[in-house]
Short mmCIF file of C-alpha atoms in Angstrom, two decimals:
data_model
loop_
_atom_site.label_atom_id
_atom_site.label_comp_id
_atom_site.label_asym_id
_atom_site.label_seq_id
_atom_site.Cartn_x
_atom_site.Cartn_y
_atom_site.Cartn_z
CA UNK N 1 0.00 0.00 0.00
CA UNK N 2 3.07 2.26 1.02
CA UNK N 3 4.43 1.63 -2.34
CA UNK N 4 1.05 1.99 -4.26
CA UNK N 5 0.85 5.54 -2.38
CA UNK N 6 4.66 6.57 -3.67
CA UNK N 7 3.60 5.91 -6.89
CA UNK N 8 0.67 7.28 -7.28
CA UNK N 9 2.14 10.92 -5.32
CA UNK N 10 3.33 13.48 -7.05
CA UNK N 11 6.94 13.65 -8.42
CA UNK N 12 8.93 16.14 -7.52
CA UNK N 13 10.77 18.44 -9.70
CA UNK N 14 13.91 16.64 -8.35
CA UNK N 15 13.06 13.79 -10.20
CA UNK N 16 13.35 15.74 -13.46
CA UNK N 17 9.90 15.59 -13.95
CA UNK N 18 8.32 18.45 -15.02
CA UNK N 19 5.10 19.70 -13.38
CA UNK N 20 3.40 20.42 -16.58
CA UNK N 21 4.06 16.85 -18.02
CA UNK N 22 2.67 15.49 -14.88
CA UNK N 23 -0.62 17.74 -15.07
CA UNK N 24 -0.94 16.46 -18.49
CA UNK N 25 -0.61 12.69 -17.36
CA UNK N 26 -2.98 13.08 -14.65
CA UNK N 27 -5.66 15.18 -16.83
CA UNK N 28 -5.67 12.01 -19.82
CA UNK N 29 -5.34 9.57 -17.29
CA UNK N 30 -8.62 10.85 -15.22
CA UNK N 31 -10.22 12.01 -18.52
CA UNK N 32 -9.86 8.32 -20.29
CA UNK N 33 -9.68 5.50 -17.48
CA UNK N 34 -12.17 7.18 -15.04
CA UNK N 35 -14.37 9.79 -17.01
CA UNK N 36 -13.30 12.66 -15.04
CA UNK N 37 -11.04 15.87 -14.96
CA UNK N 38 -10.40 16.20 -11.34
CA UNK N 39 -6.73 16.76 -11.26
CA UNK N 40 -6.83 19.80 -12.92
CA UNK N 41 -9.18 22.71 -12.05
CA UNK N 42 -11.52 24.40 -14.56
CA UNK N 43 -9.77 27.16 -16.44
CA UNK N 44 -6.20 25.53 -15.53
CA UNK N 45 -3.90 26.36 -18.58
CA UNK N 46 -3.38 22.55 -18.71
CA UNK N 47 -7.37 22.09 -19.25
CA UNK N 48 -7.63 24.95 -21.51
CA UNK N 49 -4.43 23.57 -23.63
CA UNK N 50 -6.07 20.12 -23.89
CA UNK N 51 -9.54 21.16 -24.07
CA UNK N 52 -10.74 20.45 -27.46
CA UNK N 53 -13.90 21.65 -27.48
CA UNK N 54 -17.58 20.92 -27.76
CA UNK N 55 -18.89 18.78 -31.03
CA UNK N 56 -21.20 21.13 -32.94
CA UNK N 57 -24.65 20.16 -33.76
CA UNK N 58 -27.37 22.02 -36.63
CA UNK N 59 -30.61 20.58 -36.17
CA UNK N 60 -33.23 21.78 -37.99
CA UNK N 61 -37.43 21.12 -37.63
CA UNK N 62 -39.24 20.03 -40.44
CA UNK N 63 -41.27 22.55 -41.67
CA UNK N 64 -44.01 22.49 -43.86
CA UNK N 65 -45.05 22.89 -47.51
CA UNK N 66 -45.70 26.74 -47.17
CA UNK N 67 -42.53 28.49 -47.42
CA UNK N 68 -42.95 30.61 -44.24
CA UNK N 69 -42.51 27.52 -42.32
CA UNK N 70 -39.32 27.27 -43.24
CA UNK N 71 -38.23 31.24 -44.36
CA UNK N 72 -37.31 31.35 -40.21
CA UNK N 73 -34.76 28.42 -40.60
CA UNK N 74 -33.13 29.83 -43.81
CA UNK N 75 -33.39 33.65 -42.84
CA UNK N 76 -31.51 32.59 -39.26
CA UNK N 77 -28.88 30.55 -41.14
CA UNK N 78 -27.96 33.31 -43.85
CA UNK N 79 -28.09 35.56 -40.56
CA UNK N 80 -25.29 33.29 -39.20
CA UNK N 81 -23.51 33.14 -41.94
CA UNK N 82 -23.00 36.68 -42.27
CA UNK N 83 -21.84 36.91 -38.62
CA UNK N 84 -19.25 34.09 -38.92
CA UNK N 85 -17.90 36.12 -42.41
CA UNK N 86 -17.84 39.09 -39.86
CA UNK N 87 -15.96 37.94 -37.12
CA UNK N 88 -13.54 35.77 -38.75
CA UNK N 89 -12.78 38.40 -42.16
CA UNK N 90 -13.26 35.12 -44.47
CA UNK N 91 -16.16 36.41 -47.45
CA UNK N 92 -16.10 32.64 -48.10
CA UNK N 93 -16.91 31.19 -45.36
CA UNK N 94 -19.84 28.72 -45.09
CA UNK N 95 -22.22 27.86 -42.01
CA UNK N 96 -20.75 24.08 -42.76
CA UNK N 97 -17.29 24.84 -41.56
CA UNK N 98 -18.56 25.80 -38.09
CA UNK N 99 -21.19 22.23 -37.42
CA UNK N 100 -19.65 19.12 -37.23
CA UNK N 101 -23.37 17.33 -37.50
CA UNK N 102 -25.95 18.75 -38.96
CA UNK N 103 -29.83 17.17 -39.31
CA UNK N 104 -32.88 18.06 -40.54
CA UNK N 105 -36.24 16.92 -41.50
CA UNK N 106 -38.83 18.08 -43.80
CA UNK N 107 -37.70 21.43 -45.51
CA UNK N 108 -35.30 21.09 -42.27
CA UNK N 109 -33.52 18.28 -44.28
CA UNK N 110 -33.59 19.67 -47.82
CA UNK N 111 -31.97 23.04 -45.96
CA UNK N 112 -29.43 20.55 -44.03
CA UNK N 113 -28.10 18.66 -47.74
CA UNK N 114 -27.89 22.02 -49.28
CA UNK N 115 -25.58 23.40 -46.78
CA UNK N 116 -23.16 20.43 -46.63
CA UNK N 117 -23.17 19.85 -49.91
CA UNK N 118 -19.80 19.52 -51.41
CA UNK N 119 -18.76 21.09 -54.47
CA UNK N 120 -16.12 19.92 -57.15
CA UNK N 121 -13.76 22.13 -55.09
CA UNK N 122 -14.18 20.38 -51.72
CA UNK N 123 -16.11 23.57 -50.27
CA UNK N 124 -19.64 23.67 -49.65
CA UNK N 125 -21.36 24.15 -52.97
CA UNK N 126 -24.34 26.24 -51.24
CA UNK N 127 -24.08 29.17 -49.10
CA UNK N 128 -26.52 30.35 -46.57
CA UNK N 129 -27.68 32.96 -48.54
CA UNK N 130 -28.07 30.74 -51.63
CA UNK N 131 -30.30 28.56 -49.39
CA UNK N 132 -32.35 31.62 -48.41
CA UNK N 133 -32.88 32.21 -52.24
CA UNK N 134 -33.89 28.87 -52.75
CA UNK N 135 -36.66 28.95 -50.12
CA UNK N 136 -37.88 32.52 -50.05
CA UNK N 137 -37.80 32.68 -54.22
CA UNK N 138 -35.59 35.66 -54.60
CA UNK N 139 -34.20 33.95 -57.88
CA UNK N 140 -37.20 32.60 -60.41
CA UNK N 141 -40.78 33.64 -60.88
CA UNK N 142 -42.64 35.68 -57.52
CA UNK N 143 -44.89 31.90 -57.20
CA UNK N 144 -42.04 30.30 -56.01
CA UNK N 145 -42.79 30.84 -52.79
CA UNK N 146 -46.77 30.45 -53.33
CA UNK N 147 -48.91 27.75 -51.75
CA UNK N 148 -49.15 26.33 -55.44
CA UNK N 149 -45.85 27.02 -56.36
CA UNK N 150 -43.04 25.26 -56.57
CA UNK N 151 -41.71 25.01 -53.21
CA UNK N 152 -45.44 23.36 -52.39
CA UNK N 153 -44.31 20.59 -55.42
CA UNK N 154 -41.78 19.51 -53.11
CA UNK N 155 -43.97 18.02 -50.61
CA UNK N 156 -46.32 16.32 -53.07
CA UNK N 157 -44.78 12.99 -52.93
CA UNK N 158 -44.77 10.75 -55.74
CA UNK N 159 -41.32 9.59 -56.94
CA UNK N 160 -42.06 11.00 -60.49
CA UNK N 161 -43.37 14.38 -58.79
CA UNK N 162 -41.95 17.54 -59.82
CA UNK N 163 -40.88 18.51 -56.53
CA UNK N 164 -37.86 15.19 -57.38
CA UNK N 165 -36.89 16.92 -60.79
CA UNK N 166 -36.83 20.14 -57.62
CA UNK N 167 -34.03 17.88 -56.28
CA UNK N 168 -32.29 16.87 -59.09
CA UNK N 169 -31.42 20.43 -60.64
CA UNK N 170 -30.35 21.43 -57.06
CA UNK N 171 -28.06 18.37 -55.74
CA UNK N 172 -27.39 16.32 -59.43
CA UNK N 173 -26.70 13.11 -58.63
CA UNK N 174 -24.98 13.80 -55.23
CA UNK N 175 -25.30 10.58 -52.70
CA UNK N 176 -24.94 11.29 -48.68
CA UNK N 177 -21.46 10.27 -49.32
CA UNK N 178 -20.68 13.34 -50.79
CA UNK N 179 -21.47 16.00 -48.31
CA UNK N 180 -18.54 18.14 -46.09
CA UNK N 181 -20.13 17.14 -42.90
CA UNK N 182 -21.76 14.23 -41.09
CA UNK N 183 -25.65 14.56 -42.24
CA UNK N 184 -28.66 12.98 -40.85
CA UNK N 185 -32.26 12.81 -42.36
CA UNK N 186 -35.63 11.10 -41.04
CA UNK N 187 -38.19 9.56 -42.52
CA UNK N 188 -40.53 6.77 -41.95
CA UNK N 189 -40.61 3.70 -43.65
CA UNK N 190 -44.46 2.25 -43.97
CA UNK N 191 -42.82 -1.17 -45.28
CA UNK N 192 -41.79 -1.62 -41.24
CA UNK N 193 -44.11 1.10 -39.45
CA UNK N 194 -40.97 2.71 -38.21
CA UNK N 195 -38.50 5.49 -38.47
CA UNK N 196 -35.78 5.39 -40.64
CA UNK N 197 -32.88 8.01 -40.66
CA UNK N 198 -30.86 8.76 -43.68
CA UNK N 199 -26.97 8.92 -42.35
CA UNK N 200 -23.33 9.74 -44.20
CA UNK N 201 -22.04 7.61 -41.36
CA UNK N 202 -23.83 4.69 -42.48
CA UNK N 203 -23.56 5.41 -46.27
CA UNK N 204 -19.53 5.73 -45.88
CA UNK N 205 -19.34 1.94 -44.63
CA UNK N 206 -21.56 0.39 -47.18
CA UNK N 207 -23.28 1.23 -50.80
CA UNK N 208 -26.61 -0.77 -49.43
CA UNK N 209 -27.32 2.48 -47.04
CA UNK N 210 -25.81 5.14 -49.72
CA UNK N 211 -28.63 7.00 -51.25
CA UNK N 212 -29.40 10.07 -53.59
CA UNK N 213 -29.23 13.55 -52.03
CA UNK N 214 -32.19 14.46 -54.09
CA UNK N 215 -34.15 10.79 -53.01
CA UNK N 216 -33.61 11.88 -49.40
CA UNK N 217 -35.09 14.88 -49.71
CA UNK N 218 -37.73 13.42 -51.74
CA UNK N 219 -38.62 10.72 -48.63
CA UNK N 220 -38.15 13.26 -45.95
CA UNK N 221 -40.89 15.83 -47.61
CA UNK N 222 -43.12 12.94 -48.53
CA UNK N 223 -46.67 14.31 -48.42
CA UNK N 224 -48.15 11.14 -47.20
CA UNK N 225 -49.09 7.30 -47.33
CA UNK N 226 -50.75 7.90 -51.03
CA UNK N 227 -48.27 8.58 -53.73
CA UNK N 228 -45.77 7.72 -50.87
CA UNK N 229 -42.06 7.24 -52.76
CA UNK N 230 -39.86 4.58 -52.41
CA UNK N 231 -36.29 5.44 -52.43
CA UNK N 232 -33.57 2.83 -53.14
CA UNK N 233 -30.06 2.70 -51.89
CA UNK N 234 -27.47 3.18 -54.87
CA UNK N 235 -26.97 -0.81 -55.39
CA UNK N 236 -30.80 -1.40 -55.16
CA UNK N 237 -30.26 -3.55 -51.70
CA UNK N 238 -32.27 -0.91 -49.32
CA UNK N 239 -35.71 0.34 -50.63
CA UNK N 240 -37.92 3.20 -48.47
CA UNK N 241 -41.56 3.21 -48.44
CA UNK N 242 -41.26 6.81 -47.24
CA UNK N 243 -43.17 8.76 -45.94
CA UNK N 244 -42.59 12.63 -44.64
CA UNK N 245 -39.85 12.61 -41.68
CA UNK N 246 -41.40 16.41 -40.38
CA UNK N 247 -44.08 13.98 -38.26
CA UNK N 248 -43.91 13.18 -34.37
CA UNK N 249 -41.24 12.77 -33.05
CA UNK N 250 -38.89 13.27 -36.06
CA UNK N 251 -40.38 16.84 -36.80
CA UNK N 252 -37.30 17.62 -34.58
CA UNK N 253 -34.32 16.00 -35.34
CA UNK N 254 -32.28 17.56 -32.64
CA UNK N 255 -32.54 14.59 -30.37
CA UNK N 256 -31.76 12.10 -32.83
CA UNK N 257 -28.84 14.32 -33.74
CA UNK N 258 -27.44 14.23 -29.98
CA UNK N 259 -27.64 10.49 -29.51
CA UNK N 260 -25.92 10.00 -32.89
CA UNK N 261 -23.37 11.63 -31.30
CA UNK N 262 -22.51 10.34 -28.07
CA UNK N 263 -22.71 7.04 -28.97
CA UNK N 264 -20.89 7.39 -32.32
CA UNK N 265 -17.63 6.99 -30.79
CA UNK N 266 -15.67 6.29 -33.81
CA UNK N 267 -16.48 9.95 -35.32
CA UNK N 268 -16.80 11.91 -31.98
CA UNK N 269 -14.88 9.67 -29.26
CA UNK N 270 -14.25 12.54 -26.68
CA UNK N 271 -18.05 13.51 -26.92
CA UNK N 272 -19.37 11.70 -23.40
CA UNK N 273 -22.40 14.16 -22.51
CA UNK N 274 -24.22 17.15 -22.92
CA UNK N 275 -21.57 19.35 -22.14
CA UNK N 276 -19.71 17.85 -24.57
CA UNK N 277 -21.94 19.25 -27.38
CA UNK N 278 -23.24 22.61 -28.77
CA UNK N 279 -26.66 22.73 -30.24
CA UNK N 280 -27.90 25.41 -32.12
CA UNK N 281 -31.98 24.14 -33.18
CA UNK N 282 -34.27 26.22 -35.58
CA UNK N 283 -37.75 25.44 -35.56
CA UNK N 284 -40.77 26.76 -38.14
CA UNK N 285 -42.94 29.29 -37.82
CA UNK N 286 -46.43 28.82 -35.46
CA UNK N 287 -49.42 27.37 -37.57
CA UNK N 288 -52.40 29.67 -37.85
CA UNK N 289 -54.39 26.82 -35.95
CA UNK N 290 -52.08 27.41 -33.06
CA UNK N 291 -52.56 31.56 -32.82
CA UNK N 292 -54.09 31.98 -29.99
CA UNK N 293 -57.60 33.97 -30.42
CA UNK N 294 -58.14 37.14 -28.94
CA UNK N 295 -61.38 38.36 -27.59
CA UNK N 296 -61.80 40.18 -30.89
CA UNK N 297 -60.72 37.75 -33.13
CA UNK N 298 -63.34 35.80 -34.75
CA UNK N 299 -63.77 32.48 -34.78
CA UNK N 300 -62.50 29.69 -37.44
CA UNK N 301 -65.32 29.05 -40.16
CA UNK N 302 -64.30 25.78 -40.73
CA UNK N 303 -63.28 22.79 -39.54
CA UNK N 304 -59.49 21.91 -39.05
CA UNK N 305 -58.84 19.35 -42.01
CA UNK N 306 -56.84 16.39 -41.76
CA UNK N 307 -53.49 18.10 -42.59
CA UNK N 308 -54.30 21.03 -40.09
CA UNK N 309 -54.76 18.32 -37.23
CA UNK N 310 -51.53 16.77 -38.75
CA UNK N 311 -49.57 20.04 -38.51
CA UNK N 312 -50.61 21.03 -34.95
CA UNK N 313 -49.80 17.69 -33.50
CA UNK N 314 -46.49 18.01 -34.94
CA UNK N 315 -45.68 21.35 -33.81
CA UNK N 316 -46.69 19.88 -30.40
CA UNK N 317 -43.92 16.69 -30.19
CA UNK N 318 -41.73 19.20 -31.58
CA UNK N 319 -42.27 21.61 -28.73
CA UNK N 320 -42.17 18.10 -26.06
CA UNK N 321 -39.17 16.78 -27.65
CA UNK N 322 -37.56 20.81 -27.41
CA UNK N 323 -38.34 20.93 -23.69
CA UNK N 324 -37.37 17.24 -22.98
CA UNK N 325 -33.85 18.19 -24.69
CA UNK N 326 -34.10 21.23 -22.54
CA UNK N 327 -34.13 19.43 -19.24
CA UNK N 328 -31.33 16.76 -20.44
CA UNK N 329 -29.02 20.04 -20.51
CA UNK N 330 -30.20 21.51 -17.52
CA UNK N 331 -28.35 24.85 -16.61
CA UNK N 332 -25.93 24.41 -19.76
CA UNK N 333 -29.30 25.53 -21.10
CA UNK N 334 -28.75 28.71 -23.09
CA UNK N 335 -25.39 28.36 -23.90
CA UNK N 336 -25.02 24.69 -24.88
CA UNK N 337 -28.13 24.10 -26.43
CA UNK N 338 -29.60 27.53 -28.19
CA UNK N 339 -33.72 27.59 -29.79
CA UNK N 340 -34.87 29.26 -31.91
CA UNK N 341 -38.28 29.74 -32.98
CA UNK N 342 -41.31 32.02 -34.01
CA UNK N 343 -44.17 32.86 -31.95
CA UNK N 344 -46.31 33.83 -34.58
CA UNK N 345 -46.31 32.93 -38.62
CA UNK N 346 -45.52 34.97 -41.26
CA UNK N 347 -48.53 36.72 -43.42
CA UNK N 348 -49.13 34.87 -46.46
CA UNK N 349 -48.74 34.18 -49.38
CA UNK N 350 -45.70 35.43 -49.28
CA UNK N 351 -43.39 36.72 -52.70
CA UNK N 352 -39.89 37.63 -53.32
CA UNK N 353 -40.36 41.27 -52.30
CA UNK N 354 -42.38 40.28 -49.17
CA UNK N 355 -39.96 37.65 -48.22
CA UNK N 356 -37.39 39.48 -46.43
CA UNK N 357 -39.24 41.48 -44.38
CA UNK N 358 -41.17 38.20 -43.33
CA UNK N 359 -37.92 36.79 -42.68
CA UNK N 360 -36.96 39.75 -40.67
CA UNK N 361 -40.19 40.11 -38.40
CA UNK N 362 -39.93 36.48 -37.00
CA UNK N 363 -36.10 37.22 -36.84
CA UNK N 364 -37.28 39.95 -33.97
CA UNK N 365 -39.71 37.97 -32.32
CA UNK N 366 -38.67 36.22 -29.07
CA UNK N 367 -39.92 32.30 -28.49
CA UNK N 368 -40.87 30.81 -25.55
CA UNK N 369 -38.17 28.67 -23.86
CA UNK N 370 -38.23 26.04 -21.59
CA UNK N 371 -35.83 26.57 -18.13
CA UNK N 372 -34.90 23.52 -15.76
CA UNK N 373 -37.05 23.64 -12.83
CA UNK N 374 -38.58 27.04 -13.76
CA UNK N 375 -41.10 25.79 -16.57
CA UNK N 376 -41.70 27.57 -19.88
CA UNK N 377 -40.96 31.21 -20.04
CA UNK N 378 -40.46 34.30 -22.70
CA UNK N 379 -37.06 34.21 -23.59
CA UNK N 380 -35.51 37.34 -22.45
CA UNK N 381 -33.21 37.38 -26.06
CA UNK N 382 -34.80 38.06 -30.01
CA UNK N 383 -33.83 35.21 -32.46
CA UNK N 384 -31.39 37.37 -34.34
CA UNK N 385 -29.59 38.02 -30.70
CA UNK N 386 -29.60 34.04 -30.12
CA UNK N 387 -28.22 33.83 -33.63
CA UNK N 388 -25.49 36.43 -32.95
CA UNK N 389 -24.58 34.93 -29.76
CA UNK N 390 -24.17 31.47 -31.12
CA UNK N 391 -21.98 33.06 -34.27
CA UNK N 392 -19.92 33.95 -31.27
CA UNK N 393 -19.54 30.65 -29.21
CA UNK N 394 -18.94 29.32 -32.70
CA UNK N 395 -15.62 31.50 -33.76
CA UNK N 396 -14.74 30.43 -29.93
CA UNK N 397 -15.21 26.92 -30.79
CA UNK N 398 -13.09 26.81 -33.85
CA UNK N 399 -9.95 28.37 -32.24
CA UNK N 400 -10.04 26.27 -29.31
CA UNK N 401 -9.88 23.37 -31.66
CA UNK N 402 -7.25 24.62 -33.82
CA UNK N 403 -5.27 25.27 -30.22
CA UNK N 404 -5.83 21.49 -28.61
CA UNK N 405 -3.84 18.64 -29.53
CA UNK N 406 -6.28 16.26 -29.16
CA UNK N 407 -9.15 15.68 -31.61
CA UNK N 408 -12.76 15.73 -30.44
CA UNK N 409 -14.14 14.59 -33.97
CA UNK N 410 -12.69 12.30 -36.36
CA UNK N 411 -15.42 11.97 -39.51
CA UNK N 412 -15.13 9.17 -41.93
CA UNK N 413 -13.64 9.38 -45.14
CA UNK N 414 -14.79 7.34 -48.15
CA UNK N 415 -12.60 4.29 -48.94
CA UNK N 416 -12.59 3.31 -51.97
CA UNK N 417 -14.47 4.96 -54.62
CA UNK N 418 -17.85 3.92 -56.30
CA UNK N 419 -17.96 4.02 -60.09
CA UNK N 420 -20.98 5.91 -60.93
CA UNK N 421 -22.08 8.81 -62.85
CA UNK N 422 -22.13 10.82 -59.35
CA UNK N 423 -18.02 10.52 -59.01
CA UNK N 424 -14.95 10.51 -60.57
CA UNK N 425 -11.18 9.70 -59.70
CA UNK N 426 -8.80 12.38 -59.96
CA UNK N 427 -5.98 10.05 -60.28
CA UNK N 428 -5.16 6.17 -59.60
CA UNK N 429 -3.87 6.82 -56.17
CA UNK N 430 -6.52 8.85 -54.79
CA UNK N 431 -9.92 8.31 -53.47
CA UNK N 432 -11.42 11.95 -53.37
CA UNK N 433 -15.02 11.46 -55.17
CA UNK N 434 -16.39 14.75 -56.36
CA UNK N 435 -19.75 15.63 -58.09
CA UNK N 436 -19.64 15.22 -61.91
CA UNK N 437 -23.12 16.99 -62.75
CA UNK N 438 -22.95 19.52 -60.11
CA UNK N 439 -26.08 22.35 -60.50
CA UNK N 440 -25.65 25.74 -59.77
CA UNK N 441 -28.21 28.48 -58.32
CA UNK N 442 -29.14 30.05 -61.71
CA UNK N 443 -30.73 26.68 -62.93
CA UNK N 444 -32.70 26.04 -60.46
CA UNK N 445 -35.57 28.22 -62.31
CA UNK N 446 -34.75 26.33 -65.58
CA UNK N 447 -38.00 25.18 -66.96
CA UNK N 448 -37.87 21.40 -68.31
#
């Protein structure tokens, strides 16, 4: 015991052992065999030196087939963008440098593959901004963004629909292998009654769970049972009855997104719990159904239909699964997991000249937010602010990383690659697979 207790004491500086190198040893040996950090303090400079960070996580709701649902989630993204270009002086930088995960559903999802899709250069092919356009219709004709528009084909269903040949001038013949960033989409699958999510993690190890960008979106916007698509995996081995992923508990992919995480210890082995992990999670706009009536406000002449009942039970896991996430981070609340959401929905229809102050009003608006043991309550910061603060703890993020020596993430990288039309080999050595029919913004109004 003696002898136990020498060893495990101290050495002295006598020794020629320097203190540093024994903080070090006793911070990885704690922080590996025993889950802890105990040996050194918060804010030591050994814990700030090997601190690498928190893994950072984009989820986005799914949001449905009126663009205002989801002209919040792209408004607050191009929003961030802008402050990340601000505060680090890079004009090219992209919202997918700054997430390590990102997952959506619905519109959520087809927002998600847009952002971390690469390009033939390696970068992100889309910017925020871009995105933006390609919701709120400031490229193309002003029904873009009307209820029998375009962006409404999307959610039709149908694997012939237009809403797919949507998909295919906007992401080619991209697969989930080919995005910058780990990506996660849900759907449901009415072959097994159950969820299904789309993930590059899964894609990366085998070709049977590799599918089309543009048949993921397809399955995650699927309007319903009738007309329902059925997505297959690249070699035909894994077919999807889907059907839309912006239902129950999927309408808000954040939770998926955190358990992918901490127990995905190959791509994010330092990631043990909550406080392990930034969240930033954009919901859609309040249905009309779920305005609360004033006493002047007259009553609904009709009866809620089907979809309406649909929509409002959605919004309603949504908002359970938001607080339940919520509690799990307890007082990290606020600054490890940030929500954002409007209280009230956007007039429409909506057109390219309206968009942007639409985008702007729910921008202003503060949600309600739940607070661990102190129930619901008005969040005391605007949407923008939330947005600005997490362009902030983002920056912070990405020099802490660039400071520590030890990896927090460690994202697959494809193999070998797949002969198809969606890649090509740069040489015989390497294994880089880039888009070969890669769209860009102006032909996304292209009429077929």
């Amino acid at each position: 015991m003696e002898a136990y207790a020498a060893m495990a004491s101290p050495p002295t500086l006598a020794m020629g052992v320097d203190k540093l190198s024994y903080e070090i040893f006793s911070l990885l040996e704690t922080k590996f065999l025993f889950g802890g950090c105990q040996s050194s303090g918060p804010g030591t400079p050994v814990k700030d030196f090997l601190d690498a960070g928190r893994v950072r996580v984009l989820a986005i709701d799914g949001c449905g087939a009126a663009v205002e649902d989801a002209l919040l989630a792209a408004a607050a993204l191009a929003r961030l963008e802008a402050k990340l270009r601000k505060q680090t002086e890079d004009p090219d930088a992209r919202v997918a440098d700054f997430f390590d995960l990102a997952a959506g559903a619905g519109a959520g999802g087809v927002l998600a593959a847009m952002l971390l899709l690469r390009g033939p250069d390696g970068r992100p092919r889309y910017s925020a901004q871009e995105a933006l356009a390609f919701v709120a219709g400031s490229v193309g004709k002003k029904d873009w963004a009307g209820r029998r528009g375009r962006w409404a084909k999307l959610f039709r269903g149908g694997s012939r629909s237009s809403g797919e040949r949507v998909f295919q001038r906007v992401f080619g013949d991209a697969t989930l292998r080919d995005t910058v960033a780990p990506l996660l989409v849900p759907c449901y699958d009415l072959a097994t009654s159950a969820p299904f999510v789309f993930s590059r993690a899964d894609a990366v190890e085998s070709d049977a769970f590799d599918f089309s960008l543009r048949g993921v979106c397809a399955a995650t916007c699927a309007a319903g049972v009738v007309g329902a698509p059925v997505i297959r995996s690249v070699d035909g081995a894994t077919a999807i009855a889907a059907a839309s992923g912006g239902v129950a508990a999927m309408g808000n992919p954040a939770a998926a997104a955190i358990t992918h995480v901490l127990h995905n210890k190959q791509e994010f082995p330092l990631a043990t719990g909550v406080e392990d992990i930034l969240v930033l999670s954009i919901g859609a706009g309040a249905s009309a159904a779920t305005v609360s009536c004033g006493p002047n406000t007259p009553m609904p002449t009709r009866s809620p239909s089907p979809r309406d009942l649909a929509r409002v039970t959605a919004e309603g896991v949504a908002d359970t699964v938001d607080e339940s996430v919520a509690m799990a981070f307890g007082h990290s609340c606020g600054s490890n997991y940030v929500r954002i959401k409007a209280s009230s929905k956007a007039p429409a229809p909506l057109d390219a000249e309206t968009a942007a102050a639409a985008a702007g009003a729910m921008l202003a608006q503060r949600n309600v937010e739940s607070v661990l043991f102190r129930g619901r309550r008005l969040s005391e910061r605007t949407n923008a602010e939330k947005v600005d603060a997490v362009a902030v703890e983002l920056v912070k993020e990405q020099d802490r990383r660039r400071r520590s020596p030890l990896p927090n993430v460690a994202i697959k990288q494809v193999g070998t690659p797949r002969p198809s039309s969606a890649t090509t080999a740069s040489s015989g050595t390497t294994t880089a697979r880039t888009v070969s029919t890669m769209p860009s913004p102006a032909s996304w109004d292209s009429r077929r």
